[in-house]
mmCIF file of C-alpha atoms in Angstrom:
data_model
loop_
_atom_site.group_PDB
_atom_site.id
_atom_site.type_symbol
_atom_site.label_atom_id
_atom_site.label_comp_id
_atom_site.label_asym_id
_atom_site.label_seq_id
_atom_site.Cartn_x
_atom_site.Cartn_y
_atom_site.Cartn_z
ATOM 1 C CA MET A 1 -15.679 30.058 30.673
ATOM 2 C CA GLU A 2 -13.802 27.986 32.345
ATOM 3 C CA PHE A 3 -12.889 24.912 30.765
ATOM 4 C CA LYS A 4 -14.208 21.549 32.684
ATOM 5 C CA ARG A 5 -11.264 18.981 33.547
ATOM 6 C CA VAL A 6 -11.163 15.891 31.933
ATOM 7 C CA VAL A 7 -9.387 12.378 33.078
ATOM 8 C CA VAL A 8 -8.857 9.167 31.789
ATOM 9 C CA THR A 9 -10.785 6.559 34.310
ATOM 10 C CA GLY A 10 -11.019 3.448 31.766
ATOM 11 C CA MET A 11 -9.051 1.669 29.192
ATOM 12 C CA GLY A 12 -9.926 -1.401 26.635
ATOM 13 C CA THR A 13 -8.011 -2.735 23.682
ATOM 14 C CA ILE A 14 -7.429 -5.773 21.260
ATOM 15 C CA ASN A 15 -5.019 -5.496 18.817
ATOM 16 C CA PRO A 16 -1.693 -7.431 17.682
ATOM 17 C CA LEU A 17 0.019 -7.697 21.110
ATOM 18 C CA GLY A 18 -2.810 -8.568 23.494
ATOM 19 C CA LYS A 19 -6.668 -9.186 23.960
ATOM 20 C CA ASN A 20 -6.723 -6.653 26.432
ATOM 21 C CA ILE A 21 -4.534 -4.129 28.489
ATOM 22 C CA ASP A 22 -2.586 -6.338 30.724
ATOM 23 C CA GLU A 23 -1.351 -8.486 27.704
ATOM 24 C CA TYR A 24 -0.853 -5.302 25.346
ATOM 25 C CA TRP A 25 1.574 -3.536 28.238
ATOM 26 C CA GLU A 26 3.366 -6.635 29.053
ATOM 27 C CA ASN A 27 4.324 -7.331 24.931
ATOM 28 C CA LEU A 28 4.890 -3.766 24.635
ATOM 29 C CA LYS A 29 7.288 -3.502 27.315
ATOM 30 C CA ASN A 30 9.389 -6.527 26.386
ATOM 31 C CA GLY A 31 9.436 -5.315 22.490
ATOM 32 C CA VAL A 32 7.370 -8.112 21.087
ATOM 33 C CA SER A 33 6.581 -8.085 17.315
ATOM 34 C CA GLY A 34 3.040 -8.397 16.168
ATOM 35 C CA ALA A 35 4.021 -8.969 12.940
ATOM 36 C CA ALA A 36 3.381 -12.930 11.129
ATOM 37 C CA PRO A 37 2.306 -14.321 8.009
ATOM 38 C CA ILE A 38 -1.356 -13.718 7.299
ATOM 39 C CA THR A 39 -3.809 -16.100 8.158
ATOM 40 C CA ARG A 40 -7.219 -14.361 7.170
ATOM 41 C CA PHE A 41 -6.388 -15.288 3.333
ATOM 42 C CA ASP A 42 -4.300 -16.768 1.120
ATOM 43 C CA ALA A 43 -1.775 -14.045 0.515
ATOM 44 C CA SER A 44 0.821 -16.142 -1.148
ATOM 45 C CA ASN A 45 0.403 -14.400 -4.507
ATOM 46 C CA TYR A 46 0.859 -10.984 -2.972
ATOM 47 C CA LYS A 47 3.380 -8.872 -2.411
ATOM 48 C CA THR A 48 3.579 -8.266 0.769
ATOM 49 C CA GLN A 49 2.091 -11.705 2.790
ATOM 50 C CA PHE A 50 2.232 -10.638 6.330
ATOM 51 C CA ALA A 51 0.619 -8.246 8.640
ATOM 52 C CA CYS A 52 -0.061 -7.395 12.440
ATOM 53 C CA GLU A 53 -3.234 -9.383 12.816
ATOM 54 C CA VAL A 54 -4.974 -9.817 16.042
ATOM 55 C CA LYS A 55 -3.989 -13.500 17.175
ATOM 56 C CA ASP A 56 -6.427 -16.526 17.284
ATOM 57 C CA TYR A 57 -9.454 -14.007 17.215
ATOM 58 C CA LYS A 58 -12.648 -15.869 17.209
ATOM 59 C CA PRO A 59 -15.973 -13.776 16.642
ATOM 60 C CA THR A 60 -18.293 -16.271 18.752
ATOM 61 C CA ASP A 61 -15.547 -15.976 21.691
ATOM 62 C CA TYR A 62 -17.607 -12.538 22.047
ATOM 63 C CA PHE A 63 -20.824 -11.928 20.186
ATOM 64 C CA ASP A 64 -23.275 -14.937 19.447
ATOM 65 C CA ARG A 65 -23.273 -16.293 15.660
ATOM 66 C CA LYS A 66 -26.378 -13.731 14.639
ATOM 67 C CA ASP A 67 -25.027 -10.609 16.096
ATOM 68 C CA ALA A 68 -21.274 -11.737 14.584
ATOM 69 C CA ARG A 69 -22.762 -12.012 10.861
ATOM 70 C CA LYS A 70 -24.244 -8.649 11.135
ATOM 71 C CA TYR A 71 -21.236 -6.707 12.309
ATOM 72 C CA ASP A 72 -17.969 -6.064 10.537
ATOM 73 C CA LEU A 73 -14.852 -6.798 12.037
ATOM 74 C CA TYR A 74 -13.805 -3.428 12.535
ATOM 75 C CA THR A 75 -17.284 -2.890 14.433
ATOM 76 C CA GLN A 76 -16.589 -6.137 16.400
ATOM 77 C CA PHE A 77 -12.992 -4.861 17.540
ATOM 78 C CA ALA A 78 -14.500 -1.323 18.569
ATOM 79 C CA LEU A 79 -17.432 -2.794 20.862
ATOM 80 C CA ILE A 80 -14.924 -5.490 22.473
ATOM 81 C CA ALA A 81 -12.195 -2.528 23.288
ATOM 82 C CA SER A 82 -15.345 0.009 24.114
ATOM 83 C CA ASN A 83 -16.668 -2.407 26.793
ATOM 84 C CA GLN A 84 -13.087 -3.418 28.088
ATOM 85 C CA ALA A 85 -12.994 0.268 28.868
ATOM 86 C CA LEU A 86 -16.288 0.747 30.486
ATOM 87 C CA LYS A 87 -15.622 -2.355 32.619
ATOM 88 C CA ASN A 88 -12.316 -1.293 33.620
ATOM 89 C CA SER A 89 -13.715 2.160 34.391
ATOM 90 C CA LYS A 90 -16.284 0.561 36.787
ATOM 91 C CA LEU A 91 -18.845 3.357 35.612
ATOM 92 C CA ASP A 92 -22.105 2.082 36.718
ATOM 93 C CA VAL A 93 -23.830 2.110 33.434
ATOM 94 C CA GLU A 94 -27.559 1.803 34.521
ATOM 95 C CA ALA A 95 -27.263 4.449 37.318
ATOM 96 C CA VAL A 96 -25.510 7.363 35.147
ATOM 97 C CA ASN A 97 -27.320 9.637 33.176
ATOM 98 C CA LYS A 98 -27.398 8.402 30.026
ATOM 99 C CA ASP A 99 -28.434 11.456 28.568
ATOM 100 C CA ARG A 100 -24.833 12.675 29.390
ATOM 101 C CA VAL A 101 -22.435 9.902 28.069
ATOM 102 C CA GLY A 102 -21.543 10.040 24.492
ATOM 103 C CA VAL A 103 -19.825 7.967 21.849
ATOM 104 C CA ILE A 104 -17.032 9.167 19.762
ATOM 105 C CA LEU A 105 -15.062 6.758 17.797
ATOM 106 C CA GLY A 106 -12.269 7.116 15.111
ATOM 107 C CA VAL A 107 -12.172 5.270 11.918
ATOM 108 C CA GLY A 108 -10.196 5.405 8.821
ATOM 109 C CA ILE A 109 -11.753 3.214 6.164
ATOM 110 C CA GLY A 110 -14.380 1.209 7.902
ATOM 111 C CA GLY A 111 -15.891 -2.139 6.533
ATOM 112 C CA LEU A 112 -13.365 -2.231 3.836
ATOM 113 C CA GLU A 113 -14.261 -6.036 4.411
ATOM 114 C CA THR A 114 -17.617 -6.171 3.916
ATOM 115 C CA PHE A 115 -17.401 -3.879 0.909
ATOM 116 C CA TYR A 116 -14.996 -6.324 -0.643
ATOM 117 C CA ASN A 117 -16.936 -9.314 0.316
ATOM 118 C CA GLU A 118 -20.037 -8.315 -1.155
ATOM 119 C CA ALA A 119 -18.588 -6.204 -4.624
ATOM 120 C CA ARG A 120 -17.315 -9.744 -5.430
ATOM 121 C CA SER A 121 -20.793 -10.892 -6.307
ATOM 122 C CA LEU A 122 -21.234 -8.172 -8.771
ATOM 123 C CA LYS A 123 -19.437 -10.440 -10.809
ATOM 124 C CA GLU A 124 -22.478 -13.126 -10.928
ATOM 125 C CA GLU A 125 -24.748 -13.240 -13.241
ATOM 126 C CA ALA A 126 -27.517 -12.280 -10.724
ATOM 127 C CA PRO A 127 -25.478 -10.040 -7.844
ATOM 128 C CA LYS A 128 -26.924 -10.410 -4.227
ATOM 129 C CA PHE A 129 -26.015 -8.544 -1.490
ATOM 130 C CA SER A 130 -26.695 -9.124 2.084
ATOM 131 C CA PRO A 131 -29.448 -6.889 3.680
ATOM 132 C CA PHE A 132 -26.856 -6.171 6.264
ATOM 133 C CA PHE A 133 -24.262 -4.873 3.375
ATOM 134 C CA ILE A 134 -24.717 -0.825 4.389
ATOM 135 C CA PRO A 135 -25.095 -0.988 7.751
ATOM 136 C CA LYS A 136 -21.924 -3.072 8.282
ATOM 137 C CA MET A 137 -20.236 -1.445 6.137
ATOM 138 C CA ILE A 138 -20.645 2.733 7.318
ATOM 139 C CA ALA A 139 -17.831 4.135 9.229
ATOM 140 C CA ASN A 140 -20.645 5.310 11.932
ATOM 141 C CA ILE A 141 -22.232 2.429 12.474
ATOM 142 C CA ALA A 142 -19.740 0.950 15.543
ATOM 143 C CA GLY A 143 -20.528 4.242 17.795
ATOM 144 C CA GLY A 144 -24.087 3.366 17.198
ATOM 145 C CA LEU A 145 -24.446 -0.121 18.256
ATOM 146 C CA LEU A 146 -22.330 0.760 21.427
ATOM 147 C CA ALA A 147 -24.564 3.342 22.167
ATOM 148 C CA ILE A 148 -28.092 1.247 21.300
ATOM 149 C CA GLU A 149 -26.354 -1.729 23.634
ATOM 150 C CA HIS A 150 -26.025 0.783 26.718
ATOM 151 C CA GLY A 151 -28.350 3.330 25.911
ATOM 152 C CA PHE A 152 -26.285 6.486 25.906
ATOM 153 C CA ARG A 153 -27.867 9.382 24.362
ATOM 154 C CA GLY A 154 -25.315 11.906 24.751
ATOM 155 C CA PRO A 155 -23.026 13.243 21.642
ATOM 156 C CA ASN A 156 -22.600 10.224 19.025
ATOM 157 C CA PHE A 157 -20.558 10.828 16.017
ATOM 158 C CA THR A 158 -17.481 9.402 14.195
ATOM 159 C CA THR A 159 -13.959 10.964 13.053
ATOM 160 C CA VAL A 160 -12.730 9.888 9.600
ATOM 161 C CA THR A 161 -9.322 11.694 9.083
ATOM 162 C CA ALA A 162 -7.168 8.525 7.906
ATOM 163 C CA CYS A 163 -4.600 7.725 10.254
ATOM 164 C CA ALA A 164 -5.456 11.004 12.134
ATOM 165 C CA SER A 165 -9.030 9.280 13.164
ATOM 166 C CA ALA A 166 -8.457 8.161 16.775
ATOM 167 C CA THR A 167 -6.758 11.151 18.099
ATOM 168 C CA HIS A 168 -9.276 13.507 16.711
ATOM 169 C CA ALA A 169 -11.837 11.139 18.432
ATOM 170 C CA ILE A 170 -10.421 11.639 21.697
ATOM 171 C CA ILE A 171 -9.824 15.383 21.008
ATOM 172 C CA GLU A 172 -13.403 15.955 20.126
ATOM 173 C CA GLY A 173 -14.178 13.895 23.450
ATOM 174 C CA LEU A 174 -12.060 16.266 25.080
ATOM 175 C CA THR A 175 -13.900 19.113 23.854
ATOM 176 C CA GLN A 176 -17.663 17.803 24.651
ATOM 177 C CA ILE A 177 -16.722 17.390 28.578
ATOM 178 C CA ARG A 178 -14.699 20.651 28.632
ATOM 179 C CA LEU A 179 -17.650 22.637 27.369
ATOM 180 C CA GLY A 180 -19.996 20.776 29.901
ATOM 181 C CA LYS A 181 -21.865 19.286 27.011
ATOM 182 C CA ALA A 182 -21.143 15.633 28.622
ATOM 183 C CA ASP A 183 -19.861 13.960 31.600
ATOM 184 C CA VAL A 184 -18.703 11.052 30.038
ATOM 185 C CA ILE A 185 -17.435 9.929 26.742
ATOM 186 C CA VAL A 186 -16.259 6.645 25.471
ATOM 187 C CA THR A 187 -13.851 7.624 22.396
ATOM 188 C CA GLY A 188 -10.929 5.593 20.637
ATOM 189 C CA GLY A 189 -10.897 4.060 17.221
ATOM 190 C CA SER A 190 -11.010 0.846 15.423
ATOM 191 C CA GLU A 191 -9.593 -0.666 12.064
ATOM 192 C CA ALA A 192 -9.970 -3.742 10.201
ATOM 193 C CA ALA A 193 -8.384 -3.360 6.985
ATOM 194 C CA ILE A 194 -5.932 -6.837 6.710
ATOM 195 C CA ASN A 195 -7.925 -8.265 3.764
ATOM 196 C CA GLU A 196 -7.370 -8.750 -0.002
ATOM 197 C CA ALA A 197 -8.338 -4.981 -0.930
ATOM 198 C CA GLY A 198 -6.613 -3.378 1.802
ATOM 199 C CA VAL A 199 -3.419 -5.380 1.315
ATOM 200 C CA CYS A 200 -3.644 -4.809 -2.506
ATOM 201 C CA GLY A 201 -4.247 -0.906 -2.320
ATOM 202 C CA PHE A 202 -1.452 -0.220 0.103
ATOM 203 C CA ASN A 203 0.982 -2.684 -1.922
ATOM 204 C CA SER A 204 -0.013 -0.456 -5.120
ATOM 205 C CA MET A 205 0.986 2.684 -3.398
ATOM 206 C CA ARG A 206 4.360 0.791 -2.529
ATOM 207 C CA ALA A 207 3.526 1.978 1.155
ATOM 208 C CA ILE A 208 3.842 -1.377 3.147
ATOM 209 C CA SER A 209 6.795 -3.387 3.578
ATOM 210 C CA THR A 210 7.378 -6.549 1.115
ATOM 211 C CA ARG A 211 9.831 -7.763 3.682
ATOM 212 C CA ASN A 212 8.316 -11.463 3.539
ATOM 213 C CA ASP A 213 11.358 -13.511 4.577
ATOM 214 C CA ASP A 214 11.528 -11.713 8.239
ATOM 215 C CA PRO A 215 7.914 -9.966 9.085
ATOM 216 C CA LYS A 216 9.103 -9.787 12.678
ATOM 217 C CA THR A 217 11.679 -7.168 11.853
ATOM 218 C CA ALA A 218 9.814 -5.397 8.925
ATOM 219 C CA SER A 219 8.639 -2.840 11.064
ATOM 220 C CA ARG A 220 11.858 -0.582 11.607
ATOM 221 C CA PRO A 221 10.928 3.239 12.493
ATOM 222 C CA PHE A 222 14.038 5.344 11.478
ATOM 223 C CA ASP A 223 16.264 2.440 10.383
ATOM 224 C CA LYS A 224 18.075 2.896 6.879
ATOM 225 C CA ASP A 225 16.570 -0.041 5.681
ATOM 226 C CA ARG A 226 12.974 0.466 6.041
ATOM 227 C CA ASP A 227 10.910 -0.278 3.108
ATOM 228 C CA GLY A 228 7.149 0.413 4.305
ATOM 229 C CA PHE A 229 5.053 0.260 6.998
ATOM 230 C CA VAL A 230 3.259 -3.054 8.486
ATOM 231 C CA MET A 231 -0.789 -3.033 8.419
ATOM 232 C CA GLY A 232 -2.040 -3.688 11.706
ATOM 233 C CA GLU A 233 -5.509 -4.123 13.180
ATOM 234 C CA GLY A 234 -7.795 -3.927 16.220
ATOM 235 C CA SER A 235 -9.060 -1.193 18.630
ATOM 236 C CA GLY A 236 -8.311 1.123 21.269
ATOM 237 C CA ALA A 237 -10.786 2.972 23.545
ATOM 238 C CA LEU A 238 -10.444 5.201 26.555
ATOM 239 C CA ILE A 239 -13.354 6.515 29.033
ATOM 240 C CA LEU A 240 -12.854 10.273 29.074
ATOM 241 C CA GLU A 241 -14.871 11.653 32.298
ATOM 242 C CA GLU A 242 -15.474 14.942 33.684
ATOM 243 C CA TYR A 243 -12.827 15.504 36.744
ATOM 244 C CA GLU A 244 -15.724 15.921 39.615
ATOM 245 C CA HIS A 245 -17.984 13.558 38.296
ATOM 246 C CA ALA A 246 -15.079 10.795 38.199
ATOM 247 C CA VAL A 247 -13.930 12.080 41.859
ATOM 248 C CA LYS A 248 -17.380 11.944 43.160
ATOM 249 C CA ARG A 249 -18.008 8.047 42.085
ATOM 250 C CA GLY A 250 -14.389 7.201 43.533
ATOM 251 C CA ALA A 251 -13.267 6.607 40.307
ATOM 252 C CA THR A 252 -9.459 5.509 39.245
ATOM 253 C CA ILE A 253 -8.031 8.074 37.364
ATOM 254 C CA TYR A 254 -4.999 6.755 35.096
ATOM 255 C CA ALA A 255 -4.064 10.304 33.699
ATOM 256 C CA GLU A 256 -5.439 13.805 33.037
ATOM 257 C CA LEU A 257 -5.976 14.803 29.165
ATOM 258 C CA VAL A 258 -4.960 18.575 29.151
ATOM 259 C CA GLY A 259 -4.420 19.040 25.733
ATOM 260 C CA GLY A 260 -4.939 18.475 21.695
ATOM 261 C CA GLY A 261 -3.967 19.959 18.602
ATOM 262 C CA MET A 262 -5.780 19.251 15.049
ATOM 263 C CA ASN A 263 -4.470 20.748 11.524
ATOM 264 C CA CYS A 264 -3.855 19.904 8.277
ATOM 265 C CA ASP A 265 -0.167 20.503 6.316
ATOM 266 C CA ALA A 266 -1.915 21.286 3.139
ATOM 267 C CA TYR A 267 1.126 19.889 1.312
ATOM 268 C CA HIS A 268 0.593 16.630 -0.333
ATOM 269 C CA MET A 269 -2.083 13.619 -0.797
ATOM 270 C CA THR A 270 -0.060 11.141 1.033
ATOM 271 C CA ALA A 271 3.098 12.927 1.909
ATOM 272 C CA PRO A 272 4.066 14.728 4.931
ATOM 273 C CA HIS A 273 5.623 18.128 4.645
ATOM 274 C CA PRO A 274 9.180 17.271 4.227
ATOM 275 C CA ASP A 275 10.427 19.954 6.832
ATOM 276 C CA GLY A 276 7.698 18.834 9.541
ATOM 277 C CA GLU A 277 5.779 22.117 9.630
ATOM 278 C CA GLY A 278 2.337 20.903 10.026
ATOM 279 C CA ALA A 279 3.817 18.171 12.596
ATOM 280 C CA ALA A 280 5.570 21.107 14.800
ATOM 281 C CA ALA A 281 2.799 23.150 14.692
ATOM 282 C CA VAL A 282 -0.165 20.608 15.573
ATOM 283 C CA MET A 283 2.367 19.588 18.942
ATOM 284 C CA ARG A 284 3.053 23.422 19.440
ATOM 285 C CA GLN A 285 -1.154 23.806 19.526
ATOM 286 C CA ALA A 286 -1.403 20.666 22.111
ATOM 287 C CA ILE A 287 1.110 22.180 24.366
ATOM 288 C CA GLU A 288 -0.407 25.588 24.428
ATOM 289 C CA ASP A 289 -3.755 23.949 24.850
ATOM 290 C CA ALA A 290 -2.734 22.267 27.770
ATOM 291 C CA GLY A 291 -0.933 25.456 29.521
ATOM 292 C CA LEU A 292 2.165 23.520 29.359
ATOM 293 C CA GLN A 293 6.071 24.601 28.322
ATOM 294 C CA ILE A 294 7.620 22.639 25.925
ATOM 295 C CA GLU A 295 10.059 21.719 28.596
ATOM 296 C CA ASP A 296 7.329 19.901 30.401
ATOM 297 C CA VAL A 297 7.077 16.970 27.995
ATOM 298 C CA ASP A 298 9.004 13.885 28.949
ATOM 299 C CA TYR A 299 8.125 11.221 26.465
ATOM 300 C CA VAL A 300 6.715 11.389 22.808
ATOM 301 C CA ASN A 301 5.060 8.401 21.493
ATOM 302 C CA VAL A 302 5.645 9.552 17.710
ATOM 303 C CA HIS A 303 3.980 8.626 14.606
ATOM 304 C CA GLY A 304 6.914 6.606 13.360
ATOM 305 C CA THR A 305 5.404 4.513 10.829
ATOM 306 C CA SER A 306 8.472 2.845 9.168
ATOM 307 C CA THR A 307 8.163 4.811 5.687
ATOM 308 C CA GLY A 308 10.858 6.826 4.086
ATOM 309 C CA LEU A 309 9.421 10.558 3.890
ATOM 310 C CA GLY A 310 7.644 10.301 7.293
ATOM 311 C CA ASP A 311 10.390 9.100 9.627
ATOM 312 C CA ILE A 312 12.479 11.934 8.213
ATOM 313 C CA ALA A 313 9.695 14.423 8.540
ATOM 314 C CA GLU A 314 8.580 13.874 12.398
ATOM 315 C CA PRO A 315 12.187 14.022 13.953
ATOM 316 C CA LYS A 316 12.876 17.409 12.327
ATOM 317 C CA ALA A 317 9.572 18.672 13.862
ATOM 318 C CA LEU A 318 10.458 17.456 17.188
ATOM 319 C CA ALA A 319 13.815 19.535 16.757
ATOM 320 C CA ARG A 320 11.846 22.494 15.125
ATOM 321 C CA LEU A 321 9.365 22.689 18.082
ATOM 322 C CA PHE A 322 11.373 21.709 21.134
ATOM 323 C CA GLY A 323 14.890 22.949 20.223
ATOM 324 C CA GLU A 324 18.111 21.879 22.997
ATOM 325 C CA HIS A 325 14.896 20.214 25.212
ATOM 326 C CA VAL A 326 14.476 17.471 22.387
ATOM 327 C CA TYR A 327 17.635 15.669 23.626
ATOM 328 C CA ASN A 328 16.158 15.461 27.172
ATOM 329 C CA LEU A 329 12.896 13.568 25.433
ATOM 330 C CA SER A 330 12.309 9.891 25.550
ATOM 331 C CA ILE A 331 10.654 8.958 22.040
ATOM 332 C CA SER A 332 9.346 5.645 20.725
ATOM 333 C CA SER A 333 7.626 4.209 17.884
ATOM 334 C CA THR A 334 5.207 1.118 19.065
ATOM 335 C CA LYS A 335 3.994 0.554 15.532
ATOM 336 C CA SER A 336 7.657 -1.155 15.534
ATOM 337 C CA MET A 337 5.702 -3.810 17.770
ATOM 338 C CA THR A 338 1.890 -3.193 16.968
ATOM 339 C CA GLY A 339 2.126 -2.155 13.404
ATOM 340 C CA HIS A 340 0.332 0.511 11.765
ATOM 341 C CA LEU A 341 -3.399 0.301 12.763
ATOM 342 C CA LEU A 342 -4.343 3.260 10.649
ATOM 343 C CA GLY A 343 -7.324 4.757 12.182
ATOM 344 C CA ALA A 344 -7.113 2.993 15.236
ATOM 345 C CA ALA A 345 -3.391 4.158 15.634
ATOM 346 C CA GLY A 346 -4.215 6.974 17.909
ATOM 347 C CA ALA A 347 -5.994 5.074 20.388
ATOM 348 C CA VAL A 348 -3.615 2.318 20.970
ATOM 349 C CA GLU A 349 -0.960 4.860 21.139
ATOM 350 C CA ALA A 350 -2.331 6.911 23.615
ATOM 351 C CA ILE A 351 -3.103 4.018 25.672
ATOM 352 C CA ALA A 352 0.728 3.079 25.589
ATOM 353 C CA SER A 353 1.305 6.521 26.209
ATOM 354 C CA ILE A 354 -0.878 6.383 29.488
ATOM 355 C CA LEU A 355 0.635 3.073 30.625
ATOM 356 C CA ALA A 356 4.360 4.389 30.051
ATOM 357 C CA LEU A 357 3.267 7.639 32.098
ATOM 358 C CA ASN A 358 1.320 5.022 35.453
ATOM 359 C CA ASN A 359 4.574 2.307 34.892
ATOM 360 C CA GLY A 360 7.126 4.905 34.532
ATOM 361 C CA VAL A 361 8.483 2.881 31.693
ATOM 362 C CA VAL A 362 9.117 3.857 28.130
ATOM 363 C CA PRO A 363 8.568 1.381 25.342
ATOM 364 C CA PRO A 364 11.208 0.828 23.147
ATOM 365 C CA THR A 365 11.160 1.220 18.927
ATOM 366 C CA ILE A 366 12.262 -2.510 18.425
ATOM 367 C CA ASN A 367 13.838 -3.557 15.021
ATOM 368 C CA GLN A 368 16.752 -0.880 14.798
ATOM 369 C CA PHE A 369 20.033 -2.121 12.850
ATOM 370 C CA GLU A 370 21.458 0.941 11.489
ATOM 371 C CA LEU A 371 19.938 4.488 11.671
ATOM 372 C CA ASP A 372 19.116 6.460 8.858
ATOM 373 C CA PRO A 373 22.104 8.918 8.417
ATOM 374 C CA ASP A 374 19.095 11.944 7.713
ATOM 375 C CA VAL A 375 18.016 11.264 11.393
ATOM 376 C CA ASP A 376 20.078 13.065 14.354
ATOM 377 C CA GLU A 377 21.721 10.116 16.139
ATOM 378 C CA LYS A 378 21.783 11.941 19.173
ATOM 379 C CA LEU A 379 17.588 11.766 19.896
ATOM 380 C CA ASP A 380 16.722 9.243 22.398
ATOM 381 C CA PHE A 381 14.310 6.848 20.386
ATOM 382 C CA THR A 382 14.825 4.241 22.974
ATOM 383 C CA PHE A 383 16.003 1.569 20.415
ATOM 384 C CA ASN A 384 14.972 -2.076 20.938
ATOM 385 C CA LYS A 385 14.946 -2.252 24.814
ATOM 386 C CA ALA A 386 12.597 -0.376 27.179
ATOM 387 C CA LYS A 387 13.785 1.861 29.776
ATOM 388 C CA GLU A 388 12.631 3.202 33.061
ATOM 389 C CA ARG A 389 11.779 6.883 33.694
ATOM 390 C CA ASP A 390 9.501 9.152 35.345
ATOM 391 C CA ILE A 391 7.275 10.633 32.885
ATOM 392 C CA LYS A 392 4.934 13.481 34.018
ATOM 393 C CA VAL A 393 3.762 14.526 30.724
ATOM 394 C CA ALA A 394 3.625 12.274 27.552
ATOM 395 C CA LEU A 395 2.623 13.497 24.139
ATOM 396 C CA SER A 396 1.356 10.963 20.972
ATOM 397 C CA ASN A 397 0.939 12.503 17.518
ATOM 398 C CA THR A 398 -0.851 10.684 14.566
ATOM 399 C CA PHE A 399 -0.479 11.830 11.004
ATOM 400 C CA GLY A 400 -2.931 10.997 8.104
ATOM 401 C CA PHE A 401 -2.957 10.977 4.472
ATOM 402 C CA GLY A 402 -4.460 14.086 3.282
ATOM 403 C CA GLY A 403 -2.343 15.852 5.768
ATOM 404 C CA HIS A 404 -4.306 15.667 8.641
ATOM 405 C CA ASN A 405 -1.987 16.035 12.099
ATOM 406 C CA GLY A 406 -3.386 15.329 15.557
ATOM 407 C CA THR A 407 -1.450 15.952 18.742
ATOM 408 C CA VAL A 408 -2.928 14.575 22.490
ATOM 409 C CA LEU A 409 -1.022 15.128 25.737
ATOM 410 C CA PHE A 410 -1.868 13.291 28.844
ATOM 411 C CA LYS A 411 -0.390 14.166 32.453
ATOM 412 C CA LYS A 412 0.160 12.622 35.728
ATOM 413 C CA LEU A 413 -2.695 14.321 37.838
ATOM 414 C CA ASP A 414 -2.507 17.045 40.079
ATOM 415 C CA ASN A 415 -5.234 17.126 42.573
#
């Protein structure tokens, strides 16, 4: 069968660099770090005392008090970003065929804060849980609530594949529209794990940075002195739309989503394959899915978490796949600014890739002081300062615990 074409007609975000797309892009291209001391709880006795929080966030700026109490923070972020994206798309949500509008969101953990807060009552003599405990906590509730709000009756499910969750959600949205099962999919991801349980858990794994004396430079992908990732939070949302449906209503088209790849390293619970075999394979899968050649790719938004093993494996994967063309690529890790948004990472980084493509600007990888000697110094990581470049094809990678890999490919629209 002939696949339908899929385009991006709306975007929305709330993340450590901004509460909307314009703020996010301004801070991305200017190399602003979102890291700062944790404000949400007293972290003074923790190994890590900083993170990339959404700044000055007040739930009542977006929800009435009753709803704010019923929604976990990850759900709040998801609804904010998704409704921004719908508004940005100018989709008439009342006139559209709601049987053909779906919601596919990704989350790595879900309502961790709700679970932690409620579970603390178990220490009491007569523990008492909120009646909203289960619906607040479960990972699929954000997509369900968005559909309820707008009456979207199309495909609706949640992908949970650790840090690849949002990328997998985007690919599933691509598939639903390609196969003619939906005209519009609201997709992306959300995460809100900056709380006592989240920080303690990642500290115990020795996965996150403990550079408490200098948070803003703590996320330093590919740097010799990196000491772990920096936790981030927030949400990113995309409106995917069947091409003819978008053209018929005169939608603004930001990019065409031309390919996606999903596979598994099948190697280790938390470590990537050291030679980047799975990462190289999933990028190849996405490029082949798009019907493109490796030489067509201009920009890669890498997973680039600022961890010891991942930052070595991914450049090896790029070299394995792209050969000599790897030196023609512009590469950047926007996690150096946003921190790692876990299950939402693929969404905010897909948006960064689309914005780079639309604006002809490669966002930087900040906090580069001394390159790790195991990383090829000839690669163009766009260190410390954004640069202008005509980008026709942008690729975005995310890799998650369990060996889950996801890659999406965006292209400037060919009419």
